[in-house]
Amino acid sequence: MALVRKLLNGTYILRKCPKPRVASFPFLGTRFADYCSSSFQKPVAAPGKASSQRKTKGNLEEHHQREVALEITSPEDKPEISFDKAIKEEMKDHFRRLKDDIVKYWIGPEGRPLHEVLMEQAKVVWQFRSKEDLDKWTVTSDKVIGGRSEVFLKMGKNNQSALLYGTLSSEAPQDGESGRSGYCAMVSKIPRGPFEMKRSYDWSQFNTLYLRVRGDGRPWMVNIREDTDIIQKKDQMYSYFMFTRGGPYWQEVKIPFSKFFFSNQGRIRDAQYQLLLDKISSIGFTLADKVDGPFFLEIDFIGVFTDPAHTEEFAYENSPELNPRLFK
Amino acid sequence: MSWAQAILLARGASRGWGGICSTALTGAPFSQVPPQAPRGLRCSAAAHNPDSSLVPHPPEPPRRPVKALAVHEELFRPALDGARNKANFVRAVQNFTEYNVHKRGHVDFIYLALRKMREYGVERDLSVYNLLLDIFPKEVFRPRNIFHSIFLHYPRQQECGIAVLEQMENHGVMPNKETEFLLLQIFGRKSYPMLKLVRMKLWFTRFKNINPFPVPRDLPQDPVDLASLALRHMEPDLSARVTTYQMPLLKDSPNAMDPTETHIVGIQSPEQQSALACHDPARPIFVEGPFSLWLRDKCVYYHILRADLLPPEEREVEEIPEEWNLYYPMQLDLAYGRSSWDDYEFNIDEVEEGPVFAICVAGAHDQATLAKWIQGLQETNPALARIPVVFRLSGSSGELLPSSSELEEPPPPPPEGQEEEEDSQQRQQQGQS
């Protein structure tokens, strides 16, 4: 099976996922596998969106310069670019965050008292009310492998929502390797603590994902990735489809976590298990419905809540035909 | 193909090849050189006269850049009637099987046929896929002993079978019992194509009906029907009425040089009608658009008629008088001490936007067509006559405009320019607020 997969991966890179009502598997090639982990990412810089990597010296200087510009200082007052100063600022910033972290730990998880966290039934995880909220997301498209799709992310109307828009083009790149192409993705960055430690979200008391979106009728795919510290879990993710209605009305999409199916290296696997919610690292939206043309998706906020009417634990049972080992 | 096979082809089946070539090459330009060795042998055997060295050649026609043809591509040349449809495709496939009893090169032929399916328009046809699978010789590739089953038996053919199934899966074609039986005959039960078929059957059935807003597979071609389907798709209120304000002019009329008559179809629900009737005439309402709506692979552009949000001080809270319902109270102001375990609300203010009064789909996106829509709306909403209507039309970029400053119709700018405009407007807003 490994041999076949190696043979197949050579030719069948980047197929994708369905039009509505048609089931298909996400086939992403090995080259695309790293799109979620921030270390190998090549984010598509959007016009008007702040740059994604905050922790470089140059950007710190840009921040300083932007703040200087807003204060309307005199033109002779140039900001000093000093490497040592920037490093010191950054160290101080990290230590401050470490101190906050320790202090917050004494109050409760994430700085909120324990009784509030335990009894919470609905939580807003990502909202889009300012440009800093956009910095938590990265957009990718198949330009990374040589395709022609473009995708941009910007704040929407009145700074009340985020607008992800662009053009999808399923023209395959002529690199002799990819048969198909055409995807765009928006992925959240992995939450970081002090000293850039990887943190994860703990949604174990919730059971449904809630999105308030306004789309254009295209089917999207929601991917959730768990904690990726273990190298074998690098390409694993749990996905489900989000169908937008289109139209001028806001749409509430509620996807229970029991509906997410497991896939590894872009292929849906025979052995399925439910999504465990205690170490979620990122969520992403992908559009790859093989239809060329412009698209947009407006997102108001993303939250998780407990749906008391939903008692299902996992929607897909393992089938004895596909997985006879599990049934011995 | 090995050279021995090539020579056998050249010698044994030359009459057959000649038959195919003569029927299929009727429209082909003369300068295309067949790239294959056996056909080169055959051609050279036929055309090599001892006189050719003495008689001067006529000047050769200028050679166009020749794209290297695939192995059996001449079978897919357009037939005499030139139509690319299922019948011709099936005929091409059957030609391959007739003239090639031993089915040499069937793997390459199947890959070629898979590539050509889209041109012939048969990529969603299950019977054509079954026909392609039928090309494989049966019973040859089945593993017969344990050594066959340990090592991937006939790997190229299995890959080819998987490629056929993969194209079926890409186009959303569900395999049926005939496919299963064919795969069983060709590859056996424990092969990879069979495994892929089992997976397809499982996951397709699981995901067949998960779309809460299903769109029919065969979309109507008529623009008015498509428009009404789109409007019904967008409007959740089932009591809304679709009205056709204008039908498109037939294209074959002699004075079609000035096509001002495109279709205008609108939808409005009774609630929207009553809301429009109570709308304050001092506040303008806006026609915004065009926004894009995708139905499978067709894009429909729509416009909406909406008003801005009332500022909080002018909003009226509708009070239901107590006598409205004598059986039970409509409003309860009980202060039960409920704590956060019962609170299912999100701790965020949702985006609030002004009410939408009507949606329409029109063939043209200019102000004249939309003005006709407004006039048509005035018949059912007489209050609309007194309310000022402002047209806020953008270029067809599909983005929703900011609800801020401009009140006159902006000229359609290119998308980049529009983004910068909006960014600068937002910065101004932020600066002012």
Coordinates of N, CA and C in Angstrom, one line a residue, chain A residues 102-205:
Chain A
I102 N 2.0 33.5 34.3 CA 2.1 32.9 35.6 C 1.0 33.4 36.5
V103 N 0.9 34.7 36.4 CA -0.2 35.4 37.2 C -1.6 34.9 36.8
K104 N -1.8 34.8 35.5 CA -3.1 34.3 35.1 C -3.3 32.9 35.5
Y105 N -2.3 32.1 35.6 CA -2.4 30.7 36.0 C -3.0 30.6 37.4
W106 N -2.6 31.6 38.3 CA -3.1 31.6 39.6 C -4.6 31.9 39.7
I107 N -5.0 32.8 38.7 CA -6.4 33.2 38.7 C -7.3 32.0 38.2
G108 N -6.8 31.4 37.1 CA -7.6 30.3 36.6 C -7.1 30.0 35.1
P109 N -7.7 29.1 34.4 CA -7.3 28.8 33.1 C -7.5 30.1 32.2
E110 N -6.5 30.5 31.5 CA -6.5 31.6 30.6 C -6.9 32.9 31.3
G111 N -6.6 33.0 32.6 CA -6.8 34.2 33.3 C -8.2 34.4 33.7
R112 N -9.1 33.5 33.5 CA -10.5 33.7 34.0 C -10.8 32.7 35.1
P113 N -11.6 33.1 36.1 CA -11.8 32.2 37.2 C -12.4 30.9 36.8
L114 N -12.1 29.9 37.5 CA -12.4 28.5 37.1 C -13.9 28.3 37.0
H115 N -14.7 28.9 37.8 CA -16.2 28.6 37.7 C -16.7 29.2 36.5
E116 N -16.1 30.3 36.0 CA -16.6 30.9 34.8 C -16.3 30.0 33.6
V117 N -15.1 29.4 33.6 CA -14.6 28.6 32.5 C -15.4 27.3 32.5
L118 N -15.7 26.7 33.6 CA -16.3 25.4 33.6 C -17.8 25.5 33.2
M119 N -18.4 26.6 33.5 CA -19.8 26.7 33.2 C -20.1 27.3 31.9
E120 N -19.1 27.6 31.2 CA -19.3 28.4 29.9 C -19.9 27.5 28.9
Q121 N -20.9 28.0 28.2 CA -21.6 27.1 27.2 C -21.3 27.6 25.8
A122 N -20.9 28.8 25.6 CA -20.7 29.4 24.3 C -19.5 30.3 24.4
K123 N -18.6 30.1 23.5 CA -17.4 30.9 23.6 C -17.0 31.4 22.2
V124 N -16.7 32.7 22.1 CA -16.2 33.2 20.8 C -14.7 33.0 20.7
V125 N -14.3 32.3 19.7 CA -12.8 32.0 19.6 C -12.1 33.1 18.7
W126 N -12.7 33.3 17.6 CA -12.1 34.3 16.7 C -13.1 35.3 16.3
Q127 N -12.8 36.6 16.4 CA -13.8 37.6 16.0 C -13.0 38.5 15.1
F128 N -13.7 39.3 14.3 CA -13.1 40.1 13.3 C -13.6 41.5 13.4
R129 N -13.0 42.2 14.4 CA -13.4 43.6 14.6 C -12.3 44.6 14.4
S130 N -11.1 44.1 14.2 CA -10.0 45.1 14.0 C -8.9 44.4 13.2
K131 N -8.0 45.2 12.8 CA -6.9 44.6 11.9 C -6.1 43.6 12.7
E132 N -6.0 43.7 14.0 CA -5.2 42.8 14.7 C -5.8 41.4 14.6
D133 N -7.1 41.4 14.5 CA -7.7 40.1 14.4 C -7.4 39.4 13.1
L134 N -7.2 40.2 12.1 CA -6.8 39.6 10.8 C -5.4 39.0 10.9
D135 N -4.5 39.6 11.8 CA -3.2 39.1 11.9 C -3.1 37.7 12.4
K136 N -4.2 37.2 12.9 CA -4.1 35.8 13.4 C -4.4 34.8 12.4
W137 N -4.6 35.2 11.1 CA -4.9 34.3 10.1 C -3.9 34.5 8.9
T138 N -3.7 33.4 8.2 CA -2.8 33.4 7.1 C -3.6 32.9 5.9
V139 N -3.4 33.5 4.7 CA -4.1 33.0 3.5 C -3.1 32.4 2.6
T140 N -3.5 31.3 2.0 CA -2.7 30.5 1.1 C -3.5 30.3 -0.2
S141 N -2.8 30.1 -1.3 CA -3.5 29.7 -2.5 C -2.6 28.8 -3.2
D142 N -3.0 28.3 -4.4 CA -2.1 27.4 -5.1 C -1.0 28.1 -5.8
K143 N -0.8 29.4 -5.6 CA 0.3 30.1 -6.1 C 1.6 29.5 -5.6
V144 N 1.5 28.8 -4.4 CA 2.6 28.2 -3.8 C 3.2 27.1 -4.7
I145 N 2.3 26.4 -5.4 CA 2.8 25.4 -6.3 C 2.8 25.8 -7.8
G146 N 2.6 27.1 -8.0 CA 2.6 27.5 -9.4 C 1.3 27.7 -10.1
G147 N 0.2 27.7 -9.3 CA -1.1 27.9 -9.9 C -1.4 29.4 -10.0
R148 N -2.7 29.6 -10.4 CA -3.1 31.0 -10.7 C -4.1 31.6 -9.8
S149 N -4.5 30.9 -8.7 CA -5.6 31.4 -7.9 C -5.0 32.5 -7.0
E150 N -5.9 33.5 -6.8 CA -5.5 34.6 -5.9 C -6.4 34.7 -4.8
V151 N -5.9 35.0 -3.6 CA -6.8 35.1 -2.5 C -6.3 36.3 -1.6
F152 N -7.2 37.0 -1.1 CA -6.9 38.2 -0.2 C -7.8 38.2 0.9
L153 N -7.3 38.8 2.0 CA -8.1 38.9 3.2 C -8.1 40.3 3.7
K154 N -9.3 40.9 3.9 CA -9.3 42.2 4.4 C -10.5 42.4 5.3
M155 N -10.5 43.5 6.0 CA -11.7 43.8 6.8 C -12.9 44.2 5.9
G156 N -14.0 43.7 6.4 CA -15.2 44.0 5.6 C -15.9 45.3 5.9
K157 N -17.2 45.3 5.7 CA -17.9 46.5 5.9 C -17.8 47.1 7.3
N158 N -17.4 48.4 7.5 CA -17.5 49.0 8.8 C -16.6 48.3 9.8
N159 N -15.6 47.6 9.4 CA -14.8 46.8 10.3 C -15.5 45.9 11.2
Q160 N -16.6 45.3 10.7 CA -17.4 44.4 11.5 C -17.2 43.0 11.1
S161 N -16.5 42.7 10.0 CA -16.4 41.3 9.6 C -15.1 41.2 8.7
A162 N -14.7 40.0 8.4 CA -13.6 39.8 7.6 C -14.1 39.3 6.3
L163 N -13.4 39.8 5.2 CA -13.8 39.4 3.9 C -12.7 38.7 3.2
L164 N -12.9 37.4 2.9 CA -11.9 36.6 2.2 C -12.4 36.5 0.8
Y165 N -11.6 37.0 -0.2 CA -12.1 37.1 -1.5 C -10.9 36.8 -2.5
G166 N -11.3 36.5 -3.7 CA -10.2 36.2 -4.7 C -10.8 35.5 -5.9
T167 N -9.9 35.0 -6.6 CA -10.3 34.2 -7.8 C -9.7 32.9 -7.8
L168 N -10.5 31.9 -8.1 CA -10.0 30.5 -8.2 C -9.7 30.2 -9.6
S169 N -8.6 29.5 -9.8 CA -8.3 29.1 -11.2 C -7.8 27.7 -11.1
S170 N -8.5 26.8 -11.8 CA -8.0 25.4 -11.7 C -7.1 25.0 -12.8
E171 N -6.4 26.0 -13.4 CA -5.4 25.7 -14.4 C -4.2 25.0 -13.7
A172 N -3.8 23.9 -14.2 CA -2.8 23.2 -13.5 C -1.4 23.8 -13.8
P173 N -0.6 23.9 -12.8 CA 0.8 24.4 -13.1 C 1.6 23.5 -14.0
Q174 N 2.3 24.0 -14.9 CA 3.0 23.2 -15.9 C 4.3 22.7 -15.4
D175 N 4.3 22.0 -14.3 CA 5.6 21.6 -13.7 C 5.8 20.1 -13.9
G176 N 5.0 19.5 -14.7 CA 5.2 18.1 -15.0 C 4.8 17.1 -13.9
E177 N 4.3 17.7 -12.8 CA 4.0 16.8 -11.7 C 2.5 16.9 -11.2
S178 N 2.0 18.1 -11.3 CA 0.6 18.3 -10.8 C -0.4 18.1 -11.9
G179 N -1.4 17.2 -11.6 CA -2.4 17.0 -12.6 C -3.5 18.1 -12.5
R180 N -3.8 18.5 -11.2 CA -4.9 19.4 -11.0 C -4.4 20.5 -10.1
S181 N -5.2 21.5 -10.0 CA -4.8 22.6 -9.1 C -6.1 23.4 -8.9
G182 N -5.9 24.4 -8.0 CA -7.0 25.3 -7.8 C -7.6 25.2 -6.4
Y183 N -6.9 25.8 -5.4 CA -7.4 25.9 -4.1 C -7.0 27.2 -3.4
C184 N -7.8 27.6 -2.5 CA -7.5 28.7 -1.7 C -7.8 28.4 -0.2
A185 N -7.0 28.9 0.7 CA -7.2 28.5 2.1 C -6.9 29.6 3.0
M186 N -7.6 29.7 4.1 CA -7.4 30.6 5.1 C -7.2 29.8 6.4
V187 N -6.0 30.0 7.0 CA -5.7 29.1 8.2 C -5.4 30.0 9.3
S188 N -5.8 29.6 10.5 CA -5.5 30.4 11.7 C -4.1 30.0 12.2
K189 N -3.4 31.0 12.8 CA -2.1 30.7 13.3 C -2.2 30.0 14.6
I190 N -1.2 29.2 14.8 CA -1.2 28.4 16.1 C -1.0 29.4 17.2
P191 N -1.8 29.3 18.3 CA -1.6 30.3 19.4 C -0.3 30.1 20.1
R192 N 0.4 31.2 20.3 CA 1.7 31.2 20.9 C 1.7 31.8 22.3
G193 N 2.5 31.2 23.1 CA 2.6 31.8 24.5 C 3.9 32.6 24.5
P194 N 4.4 32.9 25.7 CA 5.7 33.6 25.8 C 6.8 32.8 25.2
F195 N 7.8 33.4 24.7 CA 8.9 32.8 24.0 C 8.4 31.9 22.9
E196 N 7.3 32.2 22.3 CA 6.8 31.5 21.1 C 6.6 30.1 21.4
M197 N 6.1 29.8 22.6 CA 5.8 28.4 22.9 C 4.5 28.1 22.2
K198 N 4.4 26.9 21.7 CA 3.1 26.5 21.0 C 2.0 26.2 22.1
R199 N 0.9 26.9 21.9 CA -0.2 26.6 22.8 C -1.3 26.0 22.0
S200 N -2.3 25.5 22.7 CA -3.4 24.9 21.9 C -4.7 25.3 22.6
Y201 N -5.8 25.1 21.9 CA -7.1 25.4 22.4 C -7.7 24.2 23.1
D202 N -8.4 24.4 24.1 CA -9.1 23.3 24.8 C -10.6 23.5 24.7
W203 N -11.2 22.8 23.8 CA -12.6 22.9 23.6 C -13.4 21.7 24.1
S204 N -12.9 21.0 25.2 CA -13.4 19.7 25.5 C -14.8 19.8 26.0
Q205 N -15.2 21.0 26.5 CA -16.6 21.0 27.0 C -17.6 21.5 26.0

